[in-house]
XYZ file of C-alpha atoms in Angstrom:
648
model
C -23.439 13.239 23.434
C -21.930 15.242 20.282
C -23.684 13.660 16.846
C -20.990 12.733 14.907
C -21.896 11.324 11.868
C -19.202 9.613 9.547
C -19.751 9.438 5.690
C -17.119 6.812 4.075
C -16.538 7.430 0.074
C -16.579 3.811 -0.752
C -14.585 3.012 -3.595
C -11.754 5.418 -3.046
C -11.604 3.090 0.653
C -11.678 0.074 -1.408
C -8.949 0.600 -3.875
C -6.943 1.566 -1.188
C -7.382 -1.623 0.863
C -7.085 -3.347 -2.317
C -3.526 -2.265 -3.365
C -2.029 -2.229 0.254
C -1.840 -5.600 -0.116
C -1.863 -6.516 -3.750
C 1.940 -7.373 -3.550
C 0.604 -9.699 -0.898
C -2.695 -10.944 -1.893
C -5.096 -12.524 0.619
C -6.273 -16.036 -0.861
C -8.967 -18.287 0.102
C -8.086 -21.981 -0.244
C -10.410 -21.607 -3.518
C -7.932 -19.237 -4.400
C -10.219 -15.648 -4.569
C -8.461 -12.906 -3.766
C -10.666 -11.397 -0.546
C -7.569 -7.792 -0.470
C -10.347 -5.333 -0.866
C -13.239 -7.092 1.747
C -10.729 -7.632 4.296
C -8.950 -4.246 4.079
C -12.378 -2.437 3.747
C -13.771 -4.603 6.688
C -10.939 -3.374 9.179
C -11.153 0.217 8.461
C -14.858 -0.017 8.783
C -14.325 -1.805 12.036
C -11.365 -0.066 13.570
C -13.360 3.380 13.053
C -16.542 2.968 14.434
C -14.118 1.430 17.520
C -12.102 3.942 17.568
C -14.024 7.451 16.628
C -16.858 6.418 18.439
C -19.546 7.598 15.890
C -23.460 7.918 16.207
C -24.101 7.500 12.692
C -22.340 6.535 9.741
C -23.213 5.522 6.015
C -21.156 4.185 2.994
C -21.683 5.968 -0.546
C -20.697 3.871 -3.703
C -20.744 5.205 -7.432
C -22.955 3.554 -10.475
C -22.151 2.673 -13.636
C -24.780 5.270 -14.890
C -23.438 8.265 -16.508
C -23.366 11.645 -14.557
C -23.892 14.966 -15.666
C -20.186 15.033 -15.960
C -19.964 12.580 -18.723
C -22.460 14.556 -20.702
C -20.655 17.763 -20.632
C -17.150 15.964 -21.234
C -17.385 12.234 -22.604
C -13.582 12.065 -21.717
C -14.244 12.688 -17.843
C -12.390 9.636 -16.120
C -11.496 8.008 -19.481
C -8.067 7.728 -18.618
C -8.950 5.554 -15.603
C -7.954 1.861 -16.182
C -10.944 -1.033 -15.827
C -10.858 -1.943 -11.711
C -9.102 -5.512 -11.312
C -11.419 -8.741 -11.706
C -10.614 -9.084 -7.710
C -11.732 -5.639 -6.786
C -15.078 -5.444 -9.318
C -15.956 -9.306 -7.390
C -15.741 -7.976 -4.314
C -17.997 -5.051 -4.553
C -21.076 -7.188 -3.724
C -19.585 -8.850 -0.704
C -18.685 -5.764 0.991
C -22.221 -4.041 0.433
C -23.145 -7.063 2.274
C -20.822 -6.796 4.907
C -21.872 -3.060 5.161
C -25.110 -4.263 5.380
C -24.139 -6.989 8.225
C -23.452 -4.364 10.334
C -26.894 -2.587 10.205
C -25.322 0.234 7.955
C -27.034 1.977 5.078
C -25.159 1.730 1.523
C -26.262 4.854 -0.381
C -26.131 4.548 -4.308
C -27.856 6.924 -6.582
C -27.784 6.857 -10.623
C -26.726 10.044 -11.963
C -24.778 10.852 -9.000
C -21.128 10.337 -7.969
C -20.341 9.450 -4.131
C -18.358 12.487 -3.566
C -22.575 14.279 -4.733
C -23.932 11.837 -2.547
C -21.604 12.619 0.551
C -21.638 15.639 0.175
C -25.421 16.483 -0.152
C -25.732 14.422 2.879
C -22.697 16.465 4.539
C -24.606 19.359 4.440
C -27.990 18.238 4.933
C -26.531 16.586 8.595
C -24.972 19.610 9.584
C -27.896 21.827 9.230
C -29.617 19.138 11.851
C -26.275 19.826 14.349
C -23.887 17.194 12.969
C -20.323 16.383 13.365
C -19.351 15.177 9.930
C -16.592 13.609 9.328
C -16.198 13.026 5.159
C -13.701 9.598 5.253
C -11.693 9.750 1.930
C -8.047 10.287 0.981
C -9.379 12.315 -1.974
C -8.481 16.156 -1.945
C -11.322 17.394 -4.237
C -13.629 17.034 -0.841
C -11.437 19.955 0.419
C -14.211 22.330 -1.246
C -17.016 21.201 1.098
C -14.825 21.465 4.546
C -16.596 23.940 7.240
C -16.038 24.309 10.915
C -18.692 20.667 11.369
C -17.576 19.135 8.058
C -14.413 18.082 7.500
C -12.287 15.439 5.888
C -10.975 12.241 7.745
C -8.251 10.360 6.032
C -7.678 7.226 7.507
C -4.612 5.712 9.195
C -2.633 3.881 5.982
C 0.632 1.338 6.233
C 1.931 2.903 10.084
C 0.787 6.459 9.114
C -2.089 7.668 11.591
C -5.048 9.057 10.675
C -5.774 12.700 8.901
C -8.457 15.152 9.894
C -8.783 18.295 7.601
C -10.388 21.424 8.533
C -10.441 24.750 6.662
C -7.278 25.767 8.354
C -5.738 22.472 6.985
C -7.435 22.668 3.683
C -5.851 26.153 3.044
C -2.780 25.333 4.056
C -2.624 22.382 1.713
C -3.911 24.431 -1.528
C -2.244 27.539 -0.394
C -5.120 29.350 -0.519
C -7.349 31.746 1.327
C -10.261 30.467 1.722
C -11.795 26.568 0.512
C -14.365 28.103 -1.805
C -11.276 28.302 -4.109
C -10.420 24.810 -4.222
C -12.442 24.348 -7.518
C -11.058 27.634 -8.624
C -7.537 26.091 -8.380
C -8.545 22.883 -9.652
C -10.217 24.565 -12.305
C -6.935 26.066 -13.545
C -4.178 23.263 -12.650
C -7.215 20.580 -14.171
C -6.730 16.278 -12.020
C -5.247 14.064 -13.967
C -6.997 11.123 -11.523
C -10.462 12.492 -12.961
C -8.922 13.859 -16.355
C -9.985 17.258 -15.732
C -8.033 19.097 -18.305
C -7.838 22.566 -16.505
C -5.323 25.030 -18.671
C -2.792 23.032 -20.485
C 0.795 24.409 -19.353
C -0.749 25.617 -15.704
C 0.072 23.905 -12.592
C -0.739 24.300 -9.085
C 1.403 26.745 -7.597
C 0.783 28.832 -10.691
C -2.715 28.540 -9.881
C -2.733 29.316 -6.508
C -0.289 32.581 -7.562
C -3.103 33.485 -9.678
C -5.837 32.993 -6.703
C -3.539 34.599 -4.611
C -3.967 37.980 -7.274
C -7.374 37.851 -8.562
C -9.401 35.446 -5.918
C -11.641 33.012 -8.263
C -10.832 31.693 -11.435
C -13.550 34.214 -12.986
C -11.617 36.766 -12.253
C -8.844 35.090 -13.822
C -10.439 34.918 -16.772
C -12.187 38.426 -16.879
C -8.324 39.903 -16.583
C -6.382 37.259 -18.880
C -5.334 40.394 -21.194
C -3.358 42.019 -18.011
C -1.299 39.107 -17.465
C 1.716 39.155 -18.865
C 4.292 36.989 -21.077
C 3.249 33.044 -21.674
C 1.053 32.587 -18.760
C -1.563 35.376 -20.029
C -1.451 33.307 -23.159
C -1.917 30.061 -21.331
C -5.148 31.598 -19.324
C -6.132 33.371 -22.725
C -6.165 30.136 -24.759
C -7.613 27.843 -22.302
C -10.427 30.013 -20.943
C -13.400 27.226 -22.075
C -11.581 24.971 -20.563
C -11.225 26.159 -17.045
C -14.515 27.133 -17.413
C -15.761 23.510 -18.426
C -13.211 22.240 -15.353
C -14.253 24.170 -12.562
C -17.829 22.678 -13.412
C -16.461 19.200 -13.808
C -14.795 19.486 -10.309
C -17.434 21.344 -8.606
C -19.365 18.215 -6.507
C -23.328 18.339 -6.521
C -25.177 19.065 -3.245
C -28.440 18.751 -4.258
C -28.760 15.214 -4.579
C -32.036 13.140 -4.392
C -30.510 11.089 -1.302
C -31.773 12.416 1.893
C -30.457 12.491 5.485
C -32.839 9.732 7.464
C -31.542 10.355 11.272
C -32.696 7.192 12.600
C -31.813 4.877 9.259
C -28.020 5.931 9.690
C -27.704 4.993 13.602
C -25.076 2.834 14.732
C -26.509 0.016 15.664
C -25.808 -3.675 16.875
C -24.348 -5.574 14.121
C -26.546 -8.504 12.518
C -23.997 -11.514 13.736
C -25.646 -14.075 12.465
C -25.157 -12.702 8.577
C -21.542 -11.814 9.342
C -20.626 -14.950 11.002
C -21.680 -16.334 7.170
C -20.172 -14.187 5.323
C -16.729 -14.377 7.309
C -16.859 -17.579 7.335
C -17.178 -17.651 3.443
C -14.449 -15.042 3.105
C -12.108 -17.004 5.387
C -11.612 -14.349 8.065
C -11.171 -16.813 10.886
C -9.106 -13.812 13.191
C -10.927 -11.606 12.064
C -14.233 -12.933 12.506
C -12.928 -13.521 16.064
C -11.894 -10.224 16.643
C -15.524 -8.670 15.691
C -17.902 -11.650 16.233
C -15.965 -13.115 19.278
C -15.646 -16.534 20.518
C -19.036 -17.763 19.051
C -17.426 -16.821 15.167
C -14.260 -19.631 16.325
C -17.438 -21.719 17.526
C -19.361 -21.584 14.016
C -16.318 -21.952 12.388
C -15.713 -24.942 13.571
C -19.370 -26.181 13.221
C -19.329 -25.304 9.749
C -15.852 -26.950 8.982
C -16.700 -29.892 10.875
C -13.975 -29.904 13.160
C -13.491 -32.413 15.506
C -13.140 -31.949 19.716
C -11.182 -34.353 21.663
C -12.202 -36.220 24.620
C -12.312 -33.052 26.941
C -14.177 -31.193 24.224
C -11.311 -29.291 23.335
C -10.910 -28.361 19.564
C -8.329 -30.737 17.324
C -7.576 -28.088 14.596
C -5.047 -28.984 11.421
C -3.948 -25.175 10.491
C -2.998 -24.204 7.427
C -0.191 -22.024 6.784
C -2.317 -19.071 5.735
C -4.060 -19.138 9.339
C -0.800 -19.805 10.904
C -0.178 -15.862 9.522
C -3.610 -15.018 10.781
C -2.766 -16.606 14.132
C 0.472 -14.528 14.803
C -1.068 -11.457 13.587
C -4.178 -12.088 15.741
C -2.180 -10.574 19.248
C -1.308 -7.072 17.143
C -3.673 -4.828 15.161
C -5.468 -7.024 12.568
C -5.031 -3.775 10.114
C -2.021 -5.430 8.300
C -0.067 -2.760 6.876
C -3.216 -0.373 7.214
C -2.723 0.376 11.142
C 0.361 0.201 13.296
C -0.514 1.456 16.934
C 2.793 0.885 18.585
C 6.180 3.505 17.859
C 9.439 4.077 19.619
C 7.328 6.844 21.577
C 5.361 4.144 23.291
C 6.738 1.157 23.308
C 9.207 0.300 26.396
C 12.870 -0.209 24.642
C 16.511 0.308 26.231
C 18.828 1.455 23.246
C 22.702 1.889 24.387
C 25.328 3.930 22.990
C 28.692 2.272 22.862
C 31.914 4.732 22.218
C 35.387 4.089 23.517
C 37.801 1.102 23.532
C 36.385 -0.100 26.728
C 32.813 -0.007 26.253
C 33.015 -1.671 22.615
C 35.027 -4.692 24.562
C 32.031 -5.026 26.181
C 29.750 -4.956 24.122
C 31.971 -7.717 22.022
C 31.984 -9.891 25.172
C 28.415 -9.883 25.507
C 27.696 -10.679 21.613
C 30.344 -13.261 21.708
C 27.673 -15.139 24.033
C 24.586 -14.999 21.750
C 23.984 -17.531 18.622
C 21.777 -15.382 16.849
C 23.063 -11.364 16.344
C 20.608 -8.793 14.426
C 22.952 -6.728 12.904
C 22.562 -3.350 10.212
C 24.595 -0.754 9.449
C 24.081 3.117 9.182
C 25.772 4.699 6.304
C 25.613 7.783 4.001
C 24.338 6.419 0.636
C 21.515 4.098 -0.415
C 24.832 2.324 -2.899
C 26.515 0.714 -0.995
C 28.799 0.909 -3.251
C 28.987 4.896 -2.508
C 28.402 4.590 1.504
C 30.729 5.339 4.033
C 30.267 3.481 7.650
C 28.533 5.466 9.966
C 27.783 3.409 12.434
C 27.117 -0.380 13.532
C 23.720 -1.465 15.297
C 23.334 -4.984 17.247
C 20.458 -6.354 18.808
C 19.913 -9.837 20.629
C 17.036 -9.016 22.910
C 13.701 -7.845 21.869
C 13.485 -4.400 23.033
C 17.237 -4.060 23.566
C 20.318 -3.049 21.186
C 23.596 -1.509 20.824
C 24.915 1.323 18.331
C 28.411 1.889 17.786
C 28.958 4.814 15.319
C 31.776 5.112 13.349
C 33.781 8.586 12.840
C 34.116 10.090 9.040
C 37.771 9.116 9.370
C 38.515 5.766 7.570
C 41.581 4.806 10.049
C 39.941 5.573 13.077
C 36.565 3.389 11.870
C 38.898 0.937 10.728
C 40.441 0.917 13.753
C 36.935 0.053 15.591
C 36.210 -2.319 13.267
C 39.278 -4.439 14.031
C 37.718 -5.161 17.519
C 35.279 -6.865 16.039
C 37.406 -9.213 13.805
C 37.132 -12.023 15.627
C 33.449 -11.918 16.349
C 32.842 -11.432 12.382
C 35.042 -14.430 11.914
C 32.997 -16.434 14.256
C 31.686 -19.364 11.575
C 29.063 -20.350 14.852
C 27.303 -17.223 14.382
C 24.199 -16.217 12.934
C 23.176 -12.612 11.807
C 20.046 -11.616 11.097
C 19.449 -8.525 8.905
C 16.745 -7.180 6.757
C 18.338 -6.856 2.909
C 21.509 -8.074 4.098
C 23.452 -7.856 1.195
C 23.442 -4.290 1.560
C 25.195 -4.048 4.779
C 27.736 -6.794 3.909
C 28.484 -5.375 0.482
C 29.648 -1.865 2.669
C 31.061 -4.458 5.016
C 33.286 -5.559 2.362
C 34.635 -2.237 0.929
C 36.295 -1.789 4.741
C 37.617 -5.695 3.864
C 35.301 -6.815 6.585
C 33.762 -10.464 5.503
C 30.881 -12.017 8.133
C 31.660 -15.944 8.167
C 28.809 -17.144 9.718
C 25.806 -18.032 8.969
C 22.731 -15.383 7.514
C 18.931 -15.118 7.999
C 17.665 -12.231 6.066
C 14.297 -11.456 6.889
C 13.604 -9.912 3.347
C 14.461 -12.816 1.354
C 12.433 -15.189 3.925
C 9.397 -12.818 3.695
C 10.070 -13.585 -0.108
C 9.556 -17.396 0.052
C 6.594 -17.757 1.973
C 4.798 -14.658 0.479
C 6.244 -13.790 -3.308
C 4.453 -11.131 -3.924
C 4.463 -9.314 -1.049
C 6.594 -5.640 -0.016
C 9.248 -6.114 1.088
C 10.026 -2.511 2.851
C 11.205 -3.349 6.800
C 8.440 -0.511 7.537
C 5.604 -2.264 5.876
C 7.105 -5.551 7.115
C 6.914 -4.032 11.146
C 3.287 -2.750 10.812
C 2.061 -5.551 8.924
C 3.776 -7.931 11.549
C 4.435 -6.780 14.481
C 1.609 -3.603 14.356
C 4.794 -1.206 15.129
C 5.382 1.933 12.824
C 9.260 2.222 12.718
C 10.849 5.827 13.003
C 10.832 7.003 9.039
C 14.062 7.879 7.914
C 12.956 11.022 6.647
C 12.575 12.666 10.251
C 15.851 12.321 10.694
C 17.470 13.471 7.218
C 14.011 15.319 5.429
C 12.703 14.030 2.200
C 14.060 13.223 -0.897
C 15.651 15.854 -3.290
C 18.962 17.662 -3.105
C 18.326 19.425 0.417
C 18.161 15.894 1.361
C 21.195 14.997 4.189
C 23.194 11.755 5.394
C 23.284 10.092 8.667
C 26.304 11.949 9.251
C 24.717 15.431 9.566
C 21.919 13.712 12.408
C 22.218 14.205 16.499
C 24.022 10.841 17.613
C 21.206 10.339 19.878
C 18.550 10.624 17.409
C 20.705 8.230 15.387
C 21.210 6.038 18.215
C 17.446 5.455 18.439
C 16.917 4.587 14.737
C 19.679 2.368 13.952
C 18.893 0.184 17.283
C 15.167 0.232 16.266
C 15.853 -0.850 12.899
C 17.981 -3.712 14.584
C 15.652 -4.455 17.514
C 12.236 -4.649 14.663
C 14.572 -7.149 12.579
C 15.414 -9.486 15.292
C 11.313 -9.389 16.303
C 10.754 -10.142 12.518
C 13.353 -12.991 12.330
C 11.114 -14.376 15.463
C 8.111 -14.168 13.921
C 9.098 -15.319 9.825
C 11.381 -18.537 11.115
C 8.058 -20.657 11.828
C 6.095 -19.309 8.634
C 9.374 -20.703 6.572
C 8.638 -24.032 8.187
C 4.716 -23.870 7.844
C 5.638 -23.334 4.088
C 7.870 -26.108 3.587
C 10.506 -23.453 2.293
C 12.877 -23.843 5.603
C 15.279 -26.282 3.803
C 15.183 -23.815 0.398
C 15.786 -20.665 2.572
C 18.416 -22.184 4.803
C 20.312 -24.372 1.862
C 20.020 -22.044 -0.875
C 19.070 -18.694 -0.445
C 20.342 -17.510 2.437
C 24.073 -18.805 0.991
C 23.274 -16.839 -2.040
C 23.134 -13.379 -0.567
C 27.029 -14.162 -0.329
C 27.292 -14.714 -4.003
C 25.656 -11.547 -5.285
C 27.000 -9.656 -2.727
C 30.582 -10.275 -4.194
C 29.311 -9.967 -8.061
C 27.984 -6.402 -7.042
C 30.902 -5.940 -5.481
C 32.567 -7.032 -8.164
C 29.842 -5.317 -11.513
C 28.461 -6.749 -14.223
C 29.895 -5.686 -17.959
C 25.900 -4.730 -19.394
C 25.755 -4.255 -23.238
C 23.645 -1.311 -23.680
C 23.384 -0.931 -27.399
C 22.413 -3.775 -27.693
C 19.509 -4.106 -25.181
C 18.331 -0.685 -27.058
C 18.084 -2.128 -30.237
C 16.607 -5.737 -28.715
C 13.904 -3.114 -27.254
C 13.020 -1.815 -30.745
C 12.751 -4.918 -32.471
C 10.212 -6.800 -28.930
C 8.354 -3.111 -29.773
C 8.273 -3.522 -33.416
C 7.182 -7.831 -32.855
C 4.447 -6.528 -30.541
C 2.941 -3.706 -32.476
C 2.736 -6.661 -35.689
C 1.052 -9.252 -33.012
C -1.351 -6.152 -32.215
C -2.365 -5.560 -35.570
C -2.772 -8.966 -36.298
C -5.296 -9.139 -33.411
C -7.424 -6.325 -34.578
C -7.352 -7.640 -38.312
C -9.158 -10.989 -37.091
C -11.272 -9.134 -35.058
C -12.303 -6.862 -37.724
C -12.256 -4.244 -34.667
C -9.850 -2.169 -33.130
C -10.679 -1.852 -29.081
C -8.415 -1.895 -25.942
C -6.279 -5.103 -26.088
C -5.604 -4.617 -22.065
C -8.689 -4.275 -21.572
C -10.093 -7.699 -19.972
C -13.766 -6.820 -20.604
C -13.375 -5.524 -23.867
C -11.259 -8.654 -24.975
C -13.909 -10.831 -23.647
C -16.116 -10.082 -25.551
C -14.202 -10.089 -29.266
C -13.443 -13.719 -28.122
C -16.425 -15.098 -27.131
C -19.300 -12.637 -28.463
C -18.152 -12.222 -31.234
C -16.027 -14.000 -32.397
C -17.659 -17.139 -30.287
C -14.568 -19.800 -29.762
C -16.063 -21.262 -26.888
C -19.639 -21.004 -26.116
C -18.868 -22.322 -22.712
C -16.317 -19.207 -21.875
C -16.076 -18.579 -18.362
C -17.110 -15.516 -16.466
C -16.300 -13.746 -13.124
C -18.119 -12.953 -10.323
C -18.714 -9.485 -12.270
C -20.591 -10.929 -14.984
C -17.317 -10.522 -17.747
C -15.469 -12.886 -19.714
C -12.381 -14.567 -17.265
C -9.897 -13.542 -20.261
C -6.389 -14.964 -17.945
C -3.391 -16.531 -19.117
C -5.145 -20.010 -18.471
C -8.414 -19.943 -20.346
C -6.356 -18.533 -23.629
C -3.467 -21.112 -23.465
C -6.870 -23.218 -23.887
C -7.765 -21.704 -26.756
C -4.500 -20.801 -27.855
C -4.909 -24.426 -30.467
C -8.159 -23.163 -32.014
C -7.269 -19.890 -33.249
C -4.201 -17.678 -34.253
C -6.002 -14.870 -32.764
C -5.128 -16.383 -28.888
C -1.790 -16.993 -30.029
C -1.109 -13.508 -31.400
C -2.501 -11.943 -28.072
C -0.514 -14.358 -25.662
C 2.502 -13.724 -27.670
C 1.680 -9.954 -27.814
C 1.624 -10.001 -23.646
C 5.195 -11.768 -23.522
C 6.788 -9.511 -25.839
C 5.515 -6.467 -24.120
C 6.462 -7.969 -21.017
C 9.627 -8.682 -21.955
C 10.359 -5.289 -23.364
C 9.345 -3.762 -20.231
């Protein structure tokens, strides 16, 4: 069996899983935010499942200075303090980590991307398969034929592996010695490496491309010509200084212990606690099995009827967890199923006598998932290019519509009578969209609407609301992205018009098709809300109402909103100054740490001031409208947040 050892940068895994669903936060019924452990949990789990490794071991950074802060304090200073949510859960996932009879590897002095990478190469000196499990590109420079980098599946995307040949190809460059060379010229803003002010990266890989390392660069600034040989002139201590701060450490006081990194069976008994705790009842049934729904219930207390069968009251939030439970538990992070492997019959519908059809078959359904195809994200702009219908899961109908306005007119006048069918219900994801192109061809839909966008709204505000993050979240299906059909964003960019019929066949019926199946599954999380009677009574009428104001435009007073702008800006700045003058220090005012501590160490208004998990001062809207009586200082910085919230 090939050793294949996997070594997963932690923190660069952990924002990740963090912000895929911080428009859609995970909450316990205590109310902590558990994003990060869950996300982190699933990758972990899905990839020792799925890669099938024979070792692995997670690396995590300390809050001990590194070499790299001593030759450049302002290495990483432009990085903003990690969320109260994500520092909280650090702890709990070394735990979990732990649970599952993996090492956690921390070393002062020493970055993760040192530690993984001294390991890397210690490993594949002893015959190792290493796989380096990061979405960050600076690993690039460590990539051989038995280390490379593994960038795990994200939101429907599927997962990355980078050799040399990739790592080249990415860089443009020859070889991936020269990835510190180019990152030595172009400088990372993530890190703030400065490299050579005015430099970017396809000047610096022209400049590879010339003179192979950046020394070289350097040694023959004076025969490059014009600004650039001034650029490389000027900022020669610089690149110099960057290359170093980009170059990671190998020799790192970590060492490769063959038999500590084994998979091995995962302690149950400490993850059955700590899921339990976290409130990762599918979950915990997906790794742990049956016996995690058993302890569950032991430690809950729920009852059994008289058959021994379990009586459970759900909650709404395990209501999601229960529907998700049958697709991948990744939520947003893995989508297995596509149109490539999932069974679907998609129909093309052209001619008088087919669209009859079609109309006599939708005339029988109550509920119609309906979206349009058109050439312009405003749909103001858009011209029809085709109608999509779906009433069957798996099934759907496109009907495309010709560039000529008469002749789509004309097909849209078979349809009048099913649009003016008041029994109907469509179902659409952002609905007002397709209505408000609906309208410029004076077509008007009279029934009634469920728009799965606006329902995803009520029972989760803050989530995304993008259909594609909606389908893998949901339903564990990555949709076809738009962009394989008309290529990315930009001015080479083209419509729907300029795409195969076929290949728009299959993505307007898709798009159609994955609506209805969300419709499905969001109608009984609107009723496990209690938000049925506010979606059905109120909003769903209202997509109506600002469809026909957009149609109609809103009269916005510019000037003034500029000058409002200036005077919220010039309000704030006094509020800030204000702050600091009580203080008697000036320090980051967004800065919850920092803040913290003015309030209650040193300034000391309550001596009782709450803390996190983390150890810092809770400094939220709550605790200072507590305060907010005792001291102008609280007052000046909650009115200093409105107003700069406002003027954003």
């Amino acid at each position: 069996m090939t050793k294949k050892l996997f070594l997963l940068d932690a923190m660069a895994l952990i924002y990740r899983a963090y912000y895929a669903l911080i428009r859609s936060p995970r909450l316990t019924s205590k109310g902590r935010n558990t994003n990060a452990q869950f996300g982190f949990t699933n990758t972990l789990f899905d990839l020792i499942n799925k890669e099938k490794p024979t070792h692995l071991a997670v690396a995590f950074d300390t809050s001990a200075p590194t070499e790299r802060h001593t030759d450049f304090a302002d290495y990483k200073a432009n990085r903003q303090e990690a969320p109260e949510d994500l520092s909280d859960s650090l702890e709990d996932i070394k735990s979990i980590i732990r649970g599952f009879n993996l090492p956690v590897i921390e070393c002062d002095g020493f970055e993760a991307d040192d530690i993984i990478g001294g390991l890397a190469q210690q490993a594949e000196k002893e015959g190792y398969q290493v796989f380096m499990v990061t979405p960050d590109k600076d690993f690039g420079q460590l990539v051989t034929e038995n280390i490379k980098i593994y960038k795990p599946p994200y939101q429907g995307s599927r997962e990355e592996i980078m050799g040399p040949a990739e790592v080249c190809a990415k860089w443009n460059i020859k070889n991936v010695s020269q990835v510190i060379d180019i990152l030595g010229l172009m400088g990372d803003a993530v890190d703030n490496i400065p490299g050579i002010p005015g430099i970017g990266e396809k000047t610096a890989s022209k400049l590879l491309s010339e003179y192979g390392t950046l020394e070289n660069v350097l040694a023959n600034a004076d025969a490059i010509k014009g600004s650039m040989g001034e650029k490389v002139r000027n900022g020669k201590d610089l690149a110099i200084l960057s290359k170093k701060l980009a170059t990671i450490i190998t020799k790192v006081p970590c060492l490769f212990h063959e038999e500590d990194f084994r998979i091995k069976e995962f302690n149950r008994e400490v993850l059955k606690d700590l899921f339990f705790e976290l409130e990762f009842r599918a979950l915990g049934k997906r790794i742990l099995g049956e016996e995690f729904s058993v302890h569950a219930g032991v430690q809950e207390g729920i009852q059994t009827d008289l058959f021994g069968t379990v009586v459970e009251q759900k909650k709404p939030a395990q209501i999601v967890e229960d529907i998700l439970e049958e697709h991948p538990e990744n939520i947003g992070l893995i989508a297995e199923k596509n149109i490539a492997n999932t069974p679907h019959n998609y129909f093309l519908v052209t001619g008088e006598a087919e669209i009859n059809d079609l109309i006599e078959k939708l005339k029988a359904e109550t509920e119609i998932s309906f979206d349009t195809e058109t050439t312009n994200i405003d749909a103001n702009r858009a011209d029809l290019v085709g109608l999509s219908f779906s009433y069957k899961t798996g099934e759907g109908y496109y009907v495309p519509c010709p560039a000529d306005r008469d002749e789509t007119l004309k097909i849209l006048s078979y349809f009048k009578d099913l649009f003016n069918d008041t029994t109907k219900i469509w179902i659409g994801q952002n609905l007002k969209y397709d209505l408000l192109v609906m309208k410029w061809y004076d077509v008007e839909l009279s029934g009634a609407l469920f728009d799965t966008m606006v329902a995803h709204y009520l029972f989760e505000p803050d989530g995304r609301r993008n259909m594609d993050i909606l389908s893998a979240q949901y339903l564990g299906y990555a949709p076809v992205p738009i962009e394989d059909l008309i290529g990315k964003k930009g001015k080479s960019q083209g419509t729907m018009r300029d795409v195969d019929i076929e290949k728009v066949k299959e993505y307007a019926v898709e798009d159609a098709d994955i609506t209805l199946q969300l419709k499905n599954v969001f109608a009984p999380l609107l009723e496990a809300k209690s938000v049925n009677t506010l979606f059905h009574d109120l909003e769903a009428p209202l997509v109506n109402v600002l469809k026909d104001i957009e149609f109609e435009g809103v009269r916005v007073d510019i000037d003034f909103l500029r000058e409002y702008s200036k005077e919220l800006e010039k309000e704030a700045k006094l509020r800030e100054e204000s702050v600091y003058a009580q203080a008697g220090v000036r320090f980051n005012l967004a800065s919850p740490r920092q803040l913290g501590e003015v309030l209650f160490d040193k300034l000391k208004l309550d001596s009782k001031g709450k803390t996190t998990k983390s150890g810092q001062y809770a400094t939220g809207e709550d605790v200072l409208k507590k305060l907010a009586n005792q001291s102008q200082i609280v007052d000046d910085i909650l009115t200093f947040r409105e107003l700069t919230k406002l003027k954003s």
